[in-house]
Every structure is written in C-alpha cells, then in structure tokens.
XYZ file of C-alpha atoms in Angstrom:
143
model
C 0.000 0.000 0.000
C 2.847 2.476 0.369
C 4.018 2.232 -2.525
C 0.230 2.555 -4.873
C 0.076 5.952 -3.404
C 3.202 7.169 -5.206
C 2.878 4.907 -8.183
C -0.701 6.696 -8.570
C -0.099 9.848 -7.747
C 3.261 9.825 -10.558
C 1.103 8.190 -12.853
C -0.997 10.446 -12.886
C 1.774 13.042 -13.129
C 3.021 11.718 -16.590
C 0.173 11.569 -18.355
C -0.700 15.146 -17.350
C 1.497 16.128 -20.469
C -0.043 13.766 -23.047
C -3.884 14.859 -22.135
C -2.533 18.757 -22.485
C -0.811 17.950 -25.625
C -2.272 19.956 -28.938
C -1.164 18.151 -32.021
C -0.165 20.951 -35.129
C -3.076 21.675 -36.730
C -1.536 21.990 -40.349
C -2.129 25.614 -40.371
C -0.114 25.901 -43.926
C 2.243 29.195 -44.073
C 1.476 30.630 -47.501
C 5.473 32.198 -47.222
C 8.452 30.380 -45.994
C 11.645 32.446 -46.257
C 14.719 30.779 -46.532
C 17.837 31.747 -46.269
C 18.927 30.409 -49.994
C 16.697 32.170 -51.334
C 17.602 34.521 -54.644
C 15.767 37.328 -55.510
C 15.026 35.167 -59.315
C 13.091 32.365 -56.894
C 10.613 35.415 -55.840
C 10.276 37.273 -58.678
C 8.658 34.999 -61.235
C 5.737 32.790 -60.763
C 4.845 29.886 -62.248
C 1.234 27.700 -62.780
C 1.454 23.737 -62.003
C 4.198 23.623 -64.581
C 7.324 25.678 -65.172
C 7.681 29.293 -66.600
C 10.338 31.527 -67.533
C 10.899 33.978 -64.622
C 13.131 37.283 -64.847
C 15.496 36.252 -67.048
C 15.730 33.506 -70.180
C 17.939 31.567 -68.387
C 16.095 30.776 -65.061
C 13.255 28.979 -64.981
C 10.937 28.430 -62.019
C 8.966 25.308 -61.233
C 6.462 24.311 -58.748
C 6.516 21.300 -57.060
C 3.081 19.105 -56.346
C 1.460 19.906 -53.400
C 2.290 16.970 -50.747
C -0.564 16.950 -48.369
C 1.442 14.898 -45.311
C -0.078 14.374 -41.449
C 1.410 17.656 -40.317
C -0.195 19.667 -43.370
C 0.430 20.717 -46.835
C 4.348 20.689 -48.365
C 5.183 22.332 -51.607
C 8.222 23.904 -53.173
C 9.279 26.188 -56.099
C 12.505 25.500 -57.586
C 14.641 28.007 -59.744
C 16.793 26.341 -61.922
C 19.214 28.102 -64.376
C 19.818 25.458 -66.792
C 19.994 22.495 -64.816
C 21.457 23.539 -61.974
C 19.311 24.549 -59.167
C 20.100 27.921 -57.783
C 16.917 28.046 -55.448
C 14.626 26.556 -53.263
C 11.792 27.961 -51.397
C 9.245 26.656 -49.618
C 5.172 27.563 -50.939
C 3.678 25.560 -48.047
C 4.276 24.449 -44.672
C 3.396 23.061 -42.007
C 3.602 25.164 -39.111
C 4.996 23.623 -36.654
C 8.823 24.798 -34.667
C 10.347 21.111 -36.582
C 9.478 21.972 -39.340
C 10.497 25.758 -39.303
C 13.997 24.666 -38.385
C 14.607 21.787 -40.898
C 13.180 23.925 -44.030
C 16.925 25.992 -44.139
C 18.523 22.223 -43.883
C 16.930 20.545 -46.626
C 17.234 24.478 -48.836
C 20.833 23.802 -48.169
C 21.329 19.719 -49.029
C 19.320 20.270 -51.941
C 21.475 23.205 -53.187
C 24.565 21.361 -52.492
C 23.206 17.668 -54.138
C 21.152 19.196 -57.192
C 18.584 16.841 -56.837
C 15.812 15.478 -54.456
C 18.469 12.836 -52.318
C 19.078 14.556 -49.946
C 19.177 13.374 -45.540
C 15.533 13.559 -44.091
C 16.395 15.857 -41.163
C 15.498 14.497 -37.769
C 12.791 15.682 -35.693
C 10.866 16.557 -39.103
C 10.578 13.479 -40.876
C 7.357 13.804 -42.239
C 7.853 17.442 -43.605
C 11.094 15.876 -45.085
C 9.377 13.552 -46.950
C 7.278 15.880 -48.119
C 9.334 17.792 -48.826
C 11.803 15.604 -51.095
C 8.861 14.413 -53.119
C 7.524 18.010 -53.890
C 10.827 18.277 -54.933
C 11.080 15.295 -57.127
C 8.068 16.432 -58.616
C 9.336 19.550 -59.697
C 12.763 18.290 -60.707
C 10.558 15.957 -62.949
C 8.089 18.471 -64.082
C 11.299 20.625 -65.519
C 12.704 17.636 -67.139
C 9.064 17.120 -69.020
C-alpha cells in the first residue's frame, strides 16, 4: 500500500502532459523564407508547370502539393539550366520542426542538385514531403 500511493499519484503526473498535448493543426504558411533564397526564386511565378521567370535563363517550377499528417508541403525550384540555384518553400506546415529543418533541406538540396538529400530528424514527415515536392518539380522541368 505504500508504494500505490506514489505509483498513482506519478502516474498520474506523466500523463498530465499527453492529455494537455495539442497536435499541429496543419495551419499551412502561404510564405516560408529561406535563407537560400535569390531574388530570381521570388520574382517569377509559375502555374502547375514551369515558366520563364526574370530572365531567359532561369526557370521556375512548382513542385506538387504533398498533403502529409502535419499539413500541406510544396516547393518552387529556380533552376538556371539544370542547376538549381533556389529553393523555397510555398507551403508548410507550421509547426517549430518543421520551421527549423526547411533551411537544412534548402541547403542539401542546393549542395546535391537533386531530391536525395538526408531527411532531417525531428521533421521526418515534412522531409518527406518535402523531397517528393521536390522530385516532382525536378521531374516536371525535365518534361
């Protein structure tokens, strides 16, 4: 009996945290900056395919929209040539993992020119998104 008191009573305790926990409600951010960003990647726009943005060289291409349990994913890629000189995210989830990771996958991407790049940890699911947006748009320039 002394010790159902404390078992109880710390029981209690640690689920105290899971009935207050308030999952991320997929609230999508319409604007994700990131930090490799160029100007080019925000000055043209582009429809479910690819259009030419400021100049001949660059074209911009949207990714399909990934609809994942944390909420919509979706990038826009700027590629002069085929090299990819941008990144930026359309669609987010809004959630502190996923605001971190976004300037980690901007970079792998930049660095491996394509869509294998590490799924960052703590934000799997937006990293899966993420890479298959970005698949899709690396595919959708190739078309």
């Amino acid at each position: 009996m002394k010790r159902a008191i404390p078992v109880l009573v710390l029981s209690v305790a640690g689920l105290i945290p899971v009935w207050r926990y308030e999952p991320s409600l997929g609230t999508p951010t319409t604007e994700a900056a990131s930090p490799a960003s160029t100007p080019s990647a925000e000055s043209g726009t582009a429809d479910s395919g690819s259009s030419e943005s400021g100049s001949a060289a660059d074209t911009v291409v949207k990714g399909s929209t990934v609809n994942t349990d944390k909420g919509p994913v979706q990038v826009q890629v700027t590629f002069a040539g085929d090299r990819i000189t941008a990144v930026k995210m359309l669609q987010q989830p809004n959630h502190p993992q996923t605001t971190a990771a976004v300037p980690q996958l901007v970079a792998e991407t930049l660095e491996a020119q394509s869509a294998d790049v590490d799924t960052v940890s703590g934000a799997t699911i937006t990293s899966d998104g993420y890479k298959e947006s970005l698949q899709a748009a690396i595919d959708a320039k190739g078309a």
